[in-house]
PDB file of C-alpha atoms in Angstrom:
ATOM      1  CA  MET G   1      -6.061   7.061  19.011  1.00  0.00           C
ATOM      2  CA  GLN G   2      -5.867  10.833  18.689  1.00  0.00           C
ATOM      3  CA  ARG G   3      -2.465  10.741  20.500  1.00  0.00           C
ATOM      4  CA  ARG G   4      -1.137   8.094  18.100  1.00  0.00           C
ATOM      5  CA  ILE G   5      -2.300  10.129  15.103  1.00  0.00           C
ATOM      6  CA  PHE G   6      -0.592  13.306  16.507  1.00  0.00           C
ATOM      7  CA  ASN G   7       2.555  11.329  17.259  1.00  0.00           C
ATOM      8  CA  ALA G   8       2.719   9.836  13.709  1.00  0.00           C
ATOM      9  CA  ALA G   9       2.385  13.269  12.278  1.00  0.00           C
ATOM     10  CA  ALA G  10       5.060  14.638  14.532  1.00  0.00           C
ATOM     11  CA  VAL G  11       7.410  11.781  13.549  1.00  0.00           C
ATOM     12  CA  ASN G  12       6.899  12.415   9.864  1.00  0.00           C
ATOM     13  CA  ILE G  13       7.527  16.171  10.280  1.00  0.00           C
ATOM     14  CA  ALA G  14      10.606  15.421  12.357  1.00  0.00           C
ATOM     15  CA  ALA G  15      11.825  13.088   9.593  1.00  0.00           C
ATOM     16  CA  GLY G  16      11.742  15.991   7.156  1.00  0.00           C
ATOM     17  CA  LEU G  17       8.277  16.242   5.621  1.00  0.00           C
ATOM     18  CA  ASP G  18       7.507  19.854   5.134  1.00  0.00           C
ATOM     19  CA  PRO G  19       3.815  20.603   5.957  1.00  0.00           C
ATOM     20  CA  GLU G  20       4.016  23.564   3.634  1.00  0.00           C
ATOM     21  CA  LYS G  21       4.729  21.260   0.714  1.00  0.00           C
ATOM     22  CA  CYS G  22       2.745  18.150   1.619  1.00  0.00           C
ATOM     23  CA  THR G  23      -0.655  17.188   3.081  1.00  0.00           C
ATOM     24  CA  ILE G  24      -0.698  14.896   6.138  1.00  0.00           C
ATOM     25  CA  PHE G  25      -4.134  13.424   6.754  1.00  0.00           C
ATOM     26  CA  VAL G  26      -5.658  10.403   8.558  1.00  0.00           C
ATOM     27  CA  GLN G  27      -6.569   7.763   6.002  1.00  0.00           C
ATOM     28  CA  SER G  28      -9.483   6.445   7.978  1.00  0.00           C
ATOM     29  CA  HIS G  29     -11.072   9.867   7.845  1.00  0.00           C
ATOM     30  CA  VAL G  30     -11.377   9.638   4.091  1.00  0.00           C
ATOM     31  CA  PRO G  31     -14.073   7.025   3.358  1.00  0.00           C
ATOM     32  CA  GLU G  32     -13.243   7.034  -0.335  1.00  0.00           C
ATOM     33  CA  HIS G  33     -10.214   4.897   0.427  1.00  0.00           C
ATOM     34  CA  THR G  34     -12.217   1.929   1.689  1.00  0.00           C
ATOM     35  CA  GLU G  35     -14.994   2.529  -0.870  1.00  0.00           C
ATOM     36  CA  LEU G  36     -12.546   2.387  -3.778  1.00  0.00           C
ATOM     37  CA  ALA G  37     -10.866  -0.668  -2.182  1.00  0.00           C
ATOM     38  CA  TRP G  38     -14.250  -2.391  -2.116  1.00  0.00           C
ATOM     39  CA  ILE G  39     -14.761  -1.666  -5.813  1.00  0.00           C
ATOM     40  CA  PHE G  40     -11.312  -2.927  -6.596  1.00  0.00           C
ATOM     41  CA  ASN G  41     -11.948  -6.081  -4.587  1.00  0.00           C
ATOM     42  CA  THR G  42     -14.737  -6.952  -7.033  1.00  0.00           C
ATOM     43  CA  ILE G  43     -12.279  -7.030  -9.952  1.00  0.00           C
ATOM     44  CA  THR G  44      -9.249  -8.549  -8.230  1.00  0.00           C
ATOM     45  CA  PRO G  45      -8.818 -12.295  -8.737  1.00  0.00           C
ATOM     46  CA  ILE G  46      -8.270 -14.201  -5.517  1.00  0.00           C
ATOM     47  CA  GLY G  47      -5.368 -16.014  -7.203  1.00  0.00           C
ATOM     48  CA  HIS G  48      -3.524 -12.696  -7.555  1.00  0.00           C
ATOM     49  CA  LEU G  49      -3.756 -12.100  -3.805  1.00  0.00           C
ATOM     50  CA  GLU G  50      -2.805 -15.678  -2.932  1.00  0.00           C
ATOM     51  CA  ARG G  51       0.508 -15.156  -4.860  1.00  0.00           C
ATOM     52  CA  MET G  52       1.524 -12.096  -2.835  1.00  0.00           C
ATOM     53  CA  THR G  53       4.796 -12.957  -1.208  1.00  0.00           C
ATOM     54  CA  GLN G  54       4.073 -10.784   1.914  1.00  0.00           C
ATOM     55  CA  PHE G  55       0.858 -12.512   2.540  1.00  0.00           C
ATOM     56  CA  LYS G  56       2.422 -16.016   2.223  1.00  0.00           C
ATOM     57  CA  ASP G  57       5.335 -15.065   4.497  1.00  0.00           C
ATOM     58  CA  LYS G  58       3.198 -13.497   7.191  1.00  0.00           C
ATOM     59  CA  SER G  59       0.746 -16.400   6.957  1.00  0.00           C
ATOM     60  CA  LYS G  60       3.485 -18.839   7.758  1.00  0.00           C
ATOM     61  CA  GLN G  61       4.856 -16.671  10.566  1.00  0.00           C
ATOM     62  CA  HIS G  62       1.481 -15.996  12.231  1.00  0.00           C
ATOM     63  CA  ARG G  63      -0.750 -19.011  11.459  1.00  0.00           C
ATOM     64  CA  GLU G  64      -3.203 -18.117  14.205  1.00  0.00           C
ATOM     65  CA  ASN G  65      -3.842 -14.660  12.772  1.00  0.00           C
ATOM     66  CA  ILE G  66      -4.494 -15.160   9.080  1.00  0.00           C
ATOM     67  CA  ASN G  67      -7.279 -12.794   8.336  1.00  0.00           C
ATOM     68  CA  ALA G  68      -9.056 -11.044   5.422  1.00  0.00           C
ATOM     69  CA  GLY G  69      -7.413  -7.716   6.280  1.00  0.00           C
ATOM     70  CA  LEU G  70      -3.939  -9.221   5.649  1.00  0.00           C
ATOM     71  CA  PHE G  71      -5.173 -10.968   2.537  1.00  0.00           C
ATOM     72  CA  THR G  72      -6.786  -7.930   0.920  1.00  0.00           C
ATOM     73  CA  TYR G  73      -4.253  -5.292   2.186  1.00  0.00           C
ATOM     74  CA  PRO G  74      -2.636  -4.957  -1.267  1.00  0.00           C
ATOM     75  CA  VAL G  75      -6.053  -3.940  -2.653  1.00  0.00           C
ATOM     76  CA  LEU G  76      -6.359  -1.215  -0.031  1.00  0.00           C
ATOM     77  CA  GLN G  77      -2.867  -0.107  -0.879  1.00  0.00           C
ATOM     78  CA  THR G  78      -3.906   0.083  -4.511  1.00  0.00           C
ATOM     79  CA  ALA G  79      -6.859   2.334  -3.552  1.00  0.00           C
ATOM     80  CA  ASP G  80      -4.480   4.513  -1.515  1.00  0.00           C
ATOM     81  CA  ILE G  81      -2.293   4.972  -4.655  1.00  0.00           C
ATOM     82  CA  LEU G  82      -4.960   5.233  -7.382  1.00  0.00           C
ATOM     83  CA  LEU G  83      -7.436   7.415  -5.417  1.00  0.00           C
ATOM     84  CA  TYR G  84      -4.908  10.250  -5.918  1.00  0.00           C
ATOM     85  CA  LYS G  85      -3.876   9.035  -9.394  1.00  0.00           C
ATOM     86  CA  GLY G  86      -0.396   8.242  -8.201  1.00  0.00           C
ATOM     87  CA  GLU G  87       2.065   7.650 -11.046  1.00  0.00           C
ATOM     88  CA  VAL G  88       5.268   7.143  -9.097  1.00  0.00           C
ATOM     89  CA  VAL G  89       5.313   5.178  -5.835  1.00  0.00           C
ATOM     90  CA  PRO G  90       8.471   5.181  -3.639  1.00  0.00           C
ATOM     91  CA  VAL G  91       8.630   1.769  -2.018  1.00  0.00           C
ATOM     92  CA  GLY G  92      10.897  -0.803  -0.497  1.00  0.00           C
ATOM     93  CA  GLU G  93      11.723  -3.851  -2.555  1.00  0.00           C
ATOM     94  CA  ASP G  94       9.163  -5.933  -0.525  1.00  0.00           C
ATOM     95  CA  GLN G  95       6.403  -3.670  -1.821  1.00  0.00           C
ATOM     96  CA  VAL G  96       7.201  -3.837  -5.521  1.00  0.00           C
ATOM     97  CA  GLN G  97       4.826  -6.812  -6.043  1.00  0.00           C
ATOM     98  CA  HIS G  98       1.992  -4.698  -4.496  1.00  0.00           C
ATOM     99  CA  VAL G  99       2.666  -1.858  -6.911  1.00  0.00           C
ATOM    100  CA  GLU G 100       2.635  -4.357  -9.811  1.00  0.00           C
ATOM    101  CA  LEU G 101      -0.762  -5.566  -8.556  1.00  0.00           C
ATOM    102  CA  SER G 102      -1.918  -1.816  -8.506  1.00  0.00           C
ATOM    103  CA  ARG G 103      -0.853  -1.617 -12.213  1.00  0.00           C
ATOM    104  CA  GLU G 104      -2.911  -4.755 -13.051  1.00  0.00           C
ATOM    105  CA  ILE G 105      -5.972  -3.417 -11.243  1.00  0.00           C
ATOM    106  CA  ALA G 106      -5.696  -0.047 -12.872  1.00  0.00           C
ATOM    107  CA  ARG G 107      -5.385  -1.667 -16.263  1.00  0.00           C
ATOM    108  CA  LYS G 108      -8.437  -3.974 -15.657  1.00  0.00           C
ATOM    109  CA  PHE G 109     -10.574  -1.160 -14.292  1.00  0.00           C
ATOM    110  CA  ASN G 110      -9.558   1.104 -17.237  1.00  0.00           C
ATOM    111  CA  MET G 111     -10.434  -1.650 -19.778  1.00  0.00           C
ATOM    112  CA  ARG G 112     -13.954  -1.975 -18.263  1.00  0.00           C
ATOM    113  CA  TYR G 113     -14.753   1.710 -17.462  1.00  0.00           C
ATOM    114  CA  GLY G 114     -12.484   3.892 -19.581  1.00  0.00           C
ATOM    115  CA  GLU G 115      -9.110   5.487 -18.872  1.00  0.00           C
ATOM    116  CA  ILE G 116      -9.482   6.665 -15.277  1.00  0.00           C
ATOM    117  CA  PHE G 117      -6.382   5.615 -13.459  1.00  0.00           C
ATOM    118  CA  PRO G 118      -2.676   5.747 -14.351  1.00  0.00           C
ATOM    119  CA  GLU G 119      -0.581   2.587 -14.052  1.00  0.00           C
ATOM    120  CA  PRO G 120       1.795   3.545 -11.227  1.00  0.00           C
ATOM    121  CA  GLN G 121       5.539   2.795 -11.348  1.00  0.00           C
ATOM    122  CA  ALA G 122       7.458   1.557  -8.297  1.00  0.00           C
ATOM    123  CA  ILE G 123      10.561   3.617  -7.622  1.00  0.00           C
ATOM    124  CA  LEU G 124      13.274   2.106  -5.267  1.00  0.00           C
ATOM    125  CA  SER G 125      15.735   4.145  -3.360  1.00  0.00           C
ATOM    126  CA  GLU G 126      19.527   3.358  -3.222  1.00  0.00           C
ATOM    127  CA  ALA G 127      18.732   1.455  -0.016  1.00  0.00           C
ATOM    128  CA  PRO G 128      15.599  -0.569  -1.067  1.00  0.00           C
ATOM    129  CA  ARG G 129      15.648  -2.638   2.141  1.00  0.00           C
ATOM    130  CA  ILE G 130      16.288  -1.268   5.567  1.00  0.00           C
ATOM    131  CA  MET G 131      17.531  -3.897   8.005  1.00  0.00           C
ATOM    132  CA  GLY G 132      16.157  -4.272  11.540  1.00  0.00           C
ATOM    133  CA  LEU G 133      18.315  -3.779  14.631  1.00  0.00           C
ATOM    134  CA  ASP G 134      19.301  -7.496  14.585  1.00  0.00           C
ATOM    135  CA  GLY G 135      20.879  -7.024  11.182  1.00  0.00           C
ATOM    136  CA  LYS G 136      19.196 -10.156   9.849  1.00  0.00           C
ATOM    137  CA  THR G 137      15.596  -9.287   9.053  1.00  0.00           C
ATOM    138  CA  LYS G 138      14.129  -6.203   7.380  1.00  0.00           C
ATOM    139  CA  MET G 139      12.656  -3.441   9.437  1.00  0.00           C
ATOM    140  CA  SER G 140       8.826  -3.357   9.371  1.00  0.00           C
TER     141      SER G 140
END
């Protein structure tokens, strides 16, 4: 696992991330990510998660491996964004729905507990979908 972590950091630096200007860290080493996701799970309606396009698509493609991690991943992604009070989130077009869910969760949390989290905005690049090598499906 350590080797994979090192390789992931190296790839990000090689792709242009400047370690002098950004912080690279291992998400699983920050327990607040999963703790906040658990809290958000308590206020997220199941119906919202069932409507996630990515969950529906992957469930059809991999019927033998439909699990809670896939189902609740958008809530963990919300925790990743809101833990750092992210206001602008660069995403591919397939992730816009997840950022919209993040906005809904932030709004619901703030209504119950006071203004804590911003409602993040999804920002798409000029190439919002990068195609895979086959030219037919998006790269994952």
